[in-house]
Amino acid sequence: MTGTTHSTATSSGTGPYRSYVYAYPHKTAYRPLDAHPAGRPLLTGLWAAEHKDALSLYLHIPFCEVRCGFCNLFTRIGAPEELTTRYLDALDRQATAVRDALGDDEPVRFAAAAFGGGTPTFLTAGELERLCDIAEKRMGADLGAVPLSVETSPSTATADRLAVLAARGTTRISIGVQSFVDAEARAAVRPQHRSAVEAALGRIRDARIPVLNIDLIYGIEGQTEASWRTSLDAALAWSPEELYLYPLYVRPLTGLGRLGTGKEVLEGTKKPEGQDTAWDEQRLRLYREGRDHLLAHGYEQVSMRMFRRADAPRTGPDDYACQTDGMIGLGCGARSYTSSLHYSFDYAVDMREIRGIIDDFTTTADFSRAEVGRYVDDGEARRRHLLQSLLQAEGLRPAEYRERFGTDPYEDFPAELELFGGRGWLDGSAGPALLRLSPEGLAHSDALGPELFSPGVRAAMAAYEAK
């Protein structure tokens, strides 16, 4: 089996920045399912035995006004010739097919919803209304009764769009600022001005959406502790309920990667020994500065990246809960999760490839089968559970693991946990009832996560050809 729980810990070095593990198995381990012996499975069969009373719904909009230099998300610049209309038409067809596949033999209920991208607010106010209608009228999600998170950008967070989102039940808005320092924004190939960012934040607060999240990035060329503090304090001035602090990565085929910085590394792969040691040290130093600054200002650390204001309302699951089984993803950049298969459409970073995939999506008539994905056996399910729990500050309760799988995490992953303990990444004061990372372990989350990948997933990722 690809997901056996035998020890697979490696001596890949302790560099802190190997890969941002936000889902497992990683998307580069997915393959076209028509090459699988079972072929492309019907969604009706995939979902027949799944629990459907607490599903998550994700709608993906693959459009942006500009593409930032660090971005490797599935998105394209602009949408000529009524492409957004054709895309929403296809999304509507897909939603109808997926809802039909879920059936009515048992109640279908959505416990959370999110619109991501790309930039969902690239759509006009009228198109956002239609997007909400697809979620509600086609899928049956009650957006006014469940947590709804929407991503936006400074240039698209306009008053009319925000009014639609607020009226349709949005409980959380996340805005990618990255830096309040104009020179740093330019260095990250993100054309924006602080004045426009501040104006957008004012409009978001005026819309009275309960939770505001601000994304910031550290490790930008030329960034210093002082300039990083400038961005942190500028964000704190808006008292955001959440803040995400992301280390900068330079990945192949992105804008920064094409500039030839020499730092680009395919996700999940080992960096050559000694490569970018100074950059690693800079990012780790800035991470600690940001973490300590937010903790001193009344924020709680939820994960390496996520910080929540201590008095903020809890409007939905934390940042990893949407990756649990029972995820319905709609749109050509979205992923869906059942207990046995994670699936999506094709993935690319190169703009020409992305355009082709989007064009194919808009002309698809039959959405009844899964196209690209990876099967998840019991061993992979254990890895996924351990990985996603351990990367949260609250950690994993071995008793809950034993109840779910009938085994102990220390027995399933002895080499990995011994490795983490030897590096000081586990909190020895947590006691036997809790397996939790130390502050240093949280700081090294992007090195720790890849250590838990199975041999099968590592091999698939290594064989993946970026496009």
PDB file of N, CA, C and O in Angstrom, residues 325-369:
ATOM      1  N   ASP A 325     -12.239  14.817   5.571  1.00  0.00           N
ATOM      2  CA  ASP A 325     -13.096  14.140   4.602  1.00  0.00           C
ATOM      3  C   ASP A 325     -14.448  14.841   4.543  1.00  0.00           C
ATOM      4  O   ASP A 325     -14.953  15.363   5.531  1.00  0.00           O
ATOM      5  N   GLY A 326     -15.058  14.820   3.383  1.00  0.00           N
ATOM      6  CA  GLY A 326     -16.353  15.455   3.222  1.00  0.00           C
ATOM      7  C   GLY A 326     -16.255  16.855   2.657  1.00  0.00           C
ATOM      8  O   GLY A 326     -16.981  17.751   3.072  1.00  0.00           O
ATOM      9  N   MET A 327     -15.343  17.073   1.727  1.00  0.00           N
ATOM     10  CA  MET A 327     -15.179  18.366   1.062  1.00  0.00           C
ATOM     11  C   MET A 327     -15.696  18.272  -0.363  1.00  0.00           C
ATOM     12  O   MET A 327     -15.290  17.387  -1.120  1.00  0.00           O
ATOM     13  N   ILE A 328     -16.598  19.170  -0.730  1.00  0.00           N
ATOM     14  CA  ILE A 328     -17.069  19.299  -2.102  1.00  0.00           C
ATOM     15  C   ILE A 328     -16.411  20.530  -2.705  1.00  0.00           C
ATOM     16  O   ILE A 328     -16.629  21.652  -2.244  1.00  0.00           O
ATOM     17  N   GLY A 329     -15.592  20.335  -3.719  1.00  0.00           N
ATOM     18  CA  GLY A 329     -14.960  21.445  -4.409  1.00  0.00           C
ATOM     19  C   GLY A 329     -15.557  21.630  -5.786  1.00  0.00           C
ATOM     20  O   GLY A 329     -15.653  20.665  -6.561  1.00  0.00           O
ATOM     21  N   LEU A 330     -15.968  22.828  -6.103  1.00  0.00           N
ATOM     22  CA  LEU A 330     -16.527  23.164  -7.410  1.00  0.00           C
ATOM     23  C   LEU A 330     -15.630  24.171  -8.102  1.00  0.00           C
ATOM     24  O   LEU A 330     -15.145  25.116  -7.482  1.00  0.00           O
ATOM     25  N   GLY A 331     -15.403  23.982  -9.395  1.00  0.00           N
ATOM     26  CA  GLY A 331     -14.508  24.848 -10.147  1.00  0.00           C
ATOM     27  C   GLY A 331     -13.267  24.084 -10.546  1.00  0.00           C
ATOM     28  O   GLY A 331     -12.889  23.093  -9.907  1.00  0.00           O
ATOM     29  N   CYS A 332     -12.593  24.556 -11.599  1.00  0.00           N
ATOM     30  CA  CYS A 332     -11.508  23.741 -12.153  1.00  0.00           C
ATOM     31  C   CYS A 332     -10.248  23.767 -11.311  1.00  0.00           C
ATOM     32  O   CYS A 332      -9.330  22.974 -11.548  1.00  0.00           O
ATOM     33  N   GLY A 333     -10.153  24.622 -10.299  1.00  0.00           N
ATOM     34  CA  GLY A 333      -8.998  24.615  -9.417  1.00  0.00           C
ATOM     35  C   GLY A 333      -9.303  24.069  -8.044  1.00  0.00           C
ATOM     36  O   GLY A 333      -8.469  24.144  -7.147  1.00  0.00           O
ATOM     37  N   ALA A 334     -10.500  23.498  -7.859  1.00  0.00           N
ATOM     38  CA  ALA A 334     -10.929  23.022  -6.541  1.00  0.00           C
ATOM     39  C   ALA A 334     -10.660  21.537  -6.385  1.00  0.00           C
ATOM     40  O   ALA A 334     -10.662  20.783  -7.362  1.00  0.00           O
ATOM     41  N   ARG A 335     -10.455  21.132  -5.137  1.00  0.00           N
ATOM     42  CA  ARG A 335     -10.288  19.721  -4.832  1.00  0.00           C
ATOM     43  C   ARG A 335     -11.444  19.248  -3.965  1.00  0.00           C
ATOM     44  O   ARG A 335     -11.979  20.000  -3.143  1.00  0.00           O
ATOM     45  N   SER A 336     -11.823  17.977  -4.136  1.00  0.00           N
ATOM     46  CA  SER A 336     -12.850  17.335  -3.323  1.00  0.00           C
ATOM     47  C   SER A 336     -12.223  16.173  -2.574  1.00  0.00           C
ATOM     48  O   SER A 336     -11.284  15.535  -3.063  1.00  0.00           O
ATOM     49  N   TYR A 337     -12.756  15.899  -1.378  1.00  0.00           N
ATOM     50  CA  TYR A 337     -12.214  14.830  -0.547  1.00  0.00           C
ATOM     51  C   TYR A 337     -13.318  13.884  -0.109  1.00  0.00           C
ATOM     52  O   TYR A 337     -14.301  14.308   0.507  1.00  0.00           O
ATOM     53  N   THR A 338     -13.173  12.611  -0.438  1.00  0.00           N
ATOM     54  CA  THR A 338     -13.947  11.563   0.200  1.00  0.00           C
ATOM     55  C   THR A 338     -12.987  10.770   1.075  1.00  0.00           C
ATOM     56  O   THR A 338     -11.785  11.032   1.086  1.00  0.00           O
ATOM     57  N   SER A 339     -13.511   9.786   1.793  1.00  0.00           N
ATOM     58  CA  SER A 339     -12.641   9.004   2.667  1.00  0.00           C
ATOM     59  C   SER A 339     -11.664   8.133   1.892  1.00  0.00           C
ATOM     60  O   SER A 339     -10.626   7.735   2.424  1.00  0.00           O
ATOM     61  N   SER A 340     -11.963   7.869   0.603  1.00  0.00           N
ATOM     62  CA  SER A 340     -11.100   6.973  -0.168  1.00  0.00           C
ATOM     63  C   SER A 340     -10.397   7.629  -1.349  1.00  0.00           C
ATOM     64  O   SER A 340      -9.418   7.077  -1.864  1.00  0.00           O
ATOM     65  N   LEU A 341     -10.871   8.791  -1.792  1.00  0.00           N
ATOM     66  CA  LEU A 341     -10.289   9.439  -2.959  1.00  0.00           C
ATOM     67  C   LEU A 341     -10.291  10.949  -2.802  1.00  0.00           C
ATOM     68  O   LEU A 341     -11.305  11.538  -2.413  1.00  0.00           O
ATOM     69  N   HIS A 342      -9.161  11.560  -3.101  1.00  0.00           N
ATOM     70  CA  HIS A 342      -9.071  13.010  -3.229  1.00  0.00           C
ATOM     71  C   HIS A 342      -8.977  13.308  -4.720  1.00  0.00           C
ATOM     72  O   HIS A 342      -8.130  12.739  -5.413  1.00  0.00           O
ATOM     73  N   TYR A 343      -9.810  14.204  -5.227  1.00  0.00           N
ATOM     74  CA  TYR A 343      -9.839  14.397  -6.674  1.00  0.00           C
ATOM     75  C   TYR A 343     -10.067  15.857  -7.042  1.00  0.00           C
ATOM     76  O   TYR A 343     -10.525  16.670  -6.221  1.00  0.00           O
ATOM     77  N   SER A 344      -9.737  16.172  -8.276  1.00  0.00           N
ATOM     78  CA  SER A 344      -9.829  17.547  -8.763  1.00  0.00           C
ATOM     79  C   SER A 344      -9.812  17.515 -10.283  1.00  0.00           C
ATOM     80  O   SER A 344     -10.069  16.483 -10.897  1.00  0.00           O
ATOM     81  N   PHE A 345      -9.459  18.660 -10.881  1.00  0.00           N
ATOM     82  CA  PHE A 345      -9.151  18.721 -12.305  1.00  0.00           C
ATOM     83  C   PHE A 345      -7.640  18.880 -12.440  1.00  0.00           C
ATOM     84  O   PHE A 345      -6.919  18.887 -11.446  1.00  0.00           O
ATOM     85  N   ASP A 346      -7.161  19.001 -13.643  1.00  0.00           N
ATOM     86  CA  ASP A 346      -5.727  19.113 -13.859  1.00  0.00           C
ATOM     87  C   ASP A 346      -5.190  20.383 -13.204  1.00  0.00           C
ATOM     88  O   ASP A 346      -5.926  21.364 -13.024  1.00  0.00           O
ATOM     89  N   TYR A 347      -3.899  20.363 -12.860  1.00  0.00           N
ATOM     90  CA  TYR A 347      -3.261  21.492 -12.177  1.00  0.00           C
ATOM     91  C   TYR A 347      -2.087  21.993 -13.001  1.00  0.00           C
ATOM     92  O   TYR A 347      -1.371  21.217 -13.626  1.00  0.00           O
ATOM     93  N   ALA A 348      -1.906  23.298 -13.017  1.00  0.00           N
ATOM     94  CA  ALA A 348      -0.772  23.900 -13.718  1.00  0.00           C
ATOM     95  C   ALA A 348      -0.426  25.223 -13.054  1.00  0.00           C
ATOM     96  O   ALA A 348      -1.216  25.787 -12.285  1.00  0.00           O
ATOM     97  N   VAL A 349       0.768  25.727 -13.365  1.00  0.00           N
ATOM     98  CA  VAL A 349       1.204  27.048 -12.912  1.00  0.00           C
ATOM     99  C   VAL A 349       1.433  27.967 -14.106  1.00  0.00           C
ATOM    100  O   VAL A 349       1.138  29.160 -14.054  1.00  0.00           O
ATOM    101  N   ASP A 350       1.955  27.401 -15.198  1.00  0.00           N
ATOM    102  CA  ASP A 350       2.209  28.191 -16.400  1.00  0.00           C
ATOM    103  C   ASP A 350       0.902  28.758 -16.946  1.00  0.00           C
ATOM    104  O   ASP A 350      -0.114  28.054 -17.045  1.00  0.00           O
ATOM    105  N   MET A 351       0.907  30.035 -17.323  1.00  0.00           N
ATOM    106  CA  MET A 351      -0.317  30.714 -17.717  1.00  0.00           C
ATOM    107  C   MET A 351      -0.980  30.088 -18.937  1.00  0.00           C
ATOM    108  O   MET A 351      -2.209  29.964 -19.006  1.00  0.00           O
ATOM    109  N   ARG A 352      -0.191  29.654 -19.920  1.00  0.00           N
ATOM    110  CA  ARG A 352      -0.792  29.041 -21.111  1.00  0.00           C
ATOM    111  C   ARG A 352      -1.493  27.737 -20.767  1.00  0.00           C
ATOM    112  O   ARG A 352      -2.580  27.443 -21.274  1.00  0.00           O
ATOM    113  N   GLU A 353      -0.880  26.955 -19.896  1.00  0.00           N
ATOM    114  CA  GLU A 353      -1.496  25.701 -19.463  1.00  0.00           C
ATOM    115  C   GLU A 353      -2.799  25.973 -18.705  1.00  0.00           C
ATOM    116  O   GLU A 353      -3.808  25.286 -18.904  1.00  0.00           O
ATOM    117  N   ILE A 354      -2.770  26.961 -17.829  1.00  0.00           N
ATOM    118  CA  ILE A 354      -3.963  27.298 -17.047  1.00  0.00           C
ATOM    119  C   ILE A 354      -5.096  27.731 -17.964  1.00  0.00           C
ATOM    120  O   ILE A 354      -6.256  27.317 -17.791  1.00  0.00           O
ATOM    121  N   ARG A 355      -4.784  28.562 -18.939  1.00  0.00           N
ATOM    122  CA  ARG A 355      -5.826  29.013 -19.860  1.00  0.00           C
ATOM    123  C   ARG A 355      -6.482  27.837 -20.569  1.00  0.00           C
ATOM    124  O   ARG A 355      -7.706  27.793 -20.739  1.00  0.00           O
ATOM    125  N   GLY A 356      -5.663  26.869 -20.984  1.00  0.00           N
ATOM    126  CA  GLY A 356      -6.210  25.709 -21.665  1.00  0.00           C
ATOM    127  C   GLY A 356      -7.125  24.892 -20.766  1.00  0.00           C
ATOM    128  O   GLY A 356      -8.185  24.418 -21.204  1.00  0.00           O
ATOM    129  N   ILE A 357      -6.725  24.716 -19.498  1.00  0.00           N
ATOM    130  CA  ILE A 357      -7.538  23.943 -18.558  1.00  0.00           C
ATOM    131  C   ILE A 357      -8.860  24.659 -18.284  1.00  0.00           C
ATOM    132  O   ILE A 357      -9.929  24.030 -18.224  1.00  0.00           O
ATOM    133  N   ILE A 358      -8.812  25.985 -18.124  1.00  0.00           N
ATOM    134  CA  ILE A 358     -10.048  26.739 -17.892  1.00  0.00           C
ATOM    135  C   ILE A 358     -10.959  26.652 -19.109  1.00  0.00           C
ATOM    136  O   ILE A 358     -12.183  26.465 -18.977  1.00  0.00           O
ATOM    137  N   ASP A 359     -10.393  26.782 -20.301  1.00  0.00           N
ATOM    138  CA  ASP A 359     -11.204  26.684 -21.513  1.00  0.00           C
ATOM    139  C   ASP A 359     -11.869  25.312 -21.602  1.00  0.00           C
ATOM    140  O   ASP A 359     -13.051  25.203 -21.976  1.00  0.00           O
ATOM    141  N   ASP A 360     -11.122  24.257 -21.277  1.00  0.00           N
ATOM    142  CA  ASP A 360     -11.701  22.915 -21.299  1.00  0.00           C
ATOM    143  C   ASP A 360     -12.840  22.797 -20.286  1.00  0.00           C
ATOM    144  O   ASP A 360     -13.881  22.177 -20.565  1.00  0.00           O
ATOM    145  N   PHE A 361     -12.654  23.385 -19.111  1.00  0.00           N
ATOM    146  CA  PHE A 361     -13.685  23.339 -18.079  1.00  0.00           C
ATOM    147  C   PHE A 361     -14.965  24.010 -18.551  1.00  0.00           C
ATOM    148  O   PHE A 361     -16.069  23.491 -18.345  1.00  0.00           O
ATOM    149  N   THR A 362     -14.831  25.160 -19.213  1.00  0.00           N
ATOM    150  CA  THR A 362     -16.026  25.910 -19.615  1.00  0.00           C
ATOM    151  C   THR A 362     -16.804  25.207 -20.718  1.00  0.00           C
ATOM    152  O   THR A 362     -17.987  25.509 -20.929  1.00  0.00           O
ATOM    153  N   THR A 363     -16.176  24.274 -21.429  1.00  0.00           N
ATOM    154  CA  THR A 363     -16.885  23.555 -22.491  1.00  0.00           C
ATOM    155  C   THR A 363     -17.305  22.146 -22.059  1.00  0.00           C
ATOM    156  O   THR A 363     -17.877  21.404 -22.859  1.00  0.00           O
ATOM    157  N   THR A 364     -17.028  21.790 -20.809  1.00  0.00           N
ATOM    158  CA  THR A 364     -17.395  20.456 -20.321  1.00  0.00           C
ATOM    159  C   THR A 364     -18.900  20.371 -20.102  1.00  0.00           C
ATOM    160  O   THR A 364     -19.498  21.243 -19.461  1.00  0.00           O
ATOM    161  N   ALA A 365     -19.494  19.317 -20.627  1.00  0.00           N
ATOM    162  CA  ALA A 365     -20.932  19.098 -20.446  1.00  0.00           C
ATOM    163  C   ALA A 365     -21.217  18.052 -19.379  1.00  0.00           C
ATOM    164  O   ALA A 365     -22.239  18.109 -18.703  1.00  0.00           O
ATOM    165  N   ASP A 366     -20.310  17.084 -19.229  1.00  0.00           N
ATOM    166  CA  ASP A 366     -20.538  15.965 -18.317  1.00  0.00           C
ATOM    167  C   ASP A 366     -19.572  16.046 -17.140  1.00  0.00           C
ATOM    168  O   ASP A 366     -18.371  15.837 -17.297  1.00  0.00           O
ATOM    169  N   PHE A 367     -20.099  16.347 -15.960  1.00  0.00           N
ATOM    170  CA  PHE A 367     -19.299  16.443 -14.741  1.00  0.00           C
ATOM    171  C   PHE A 367     -19.585  15.274 -13.797  1.00  0.00           C
ATOM    172  O   PHE A 367     -19.438  15.406 -12.583  1.00  0.00           O
ATOM    173  N   SER A 368     -19.968  14.149 -14.333  1.00  0.00           N
ATOM    174  CA  SER A 368     -20.426  13.036 -13.497  1.00  0.00           C
ATOM    175  C   SER A 368     -19.300  12.163 -12.961  1.00  0.00           C
ATOM    176  O   SER A 368     -19.548  11.290 -12.129  1.00  0.00           O
ATOM    177  N   ARG A 369     -18.064  12.368 -13.433  1.00  0.00           N
ATOM    178  CA  ARG A 369     -16.950  11.524 -13.021  1.00  0.00           C
ATOM    179  C   ARG A 369     -15.790  12.359 -12.473  1.00  0.00           C
ATOM    180  O   ARG A 369     -15.619  13.517 -12.833  1.00  0.00           O
TER     181      ARG A 369
END
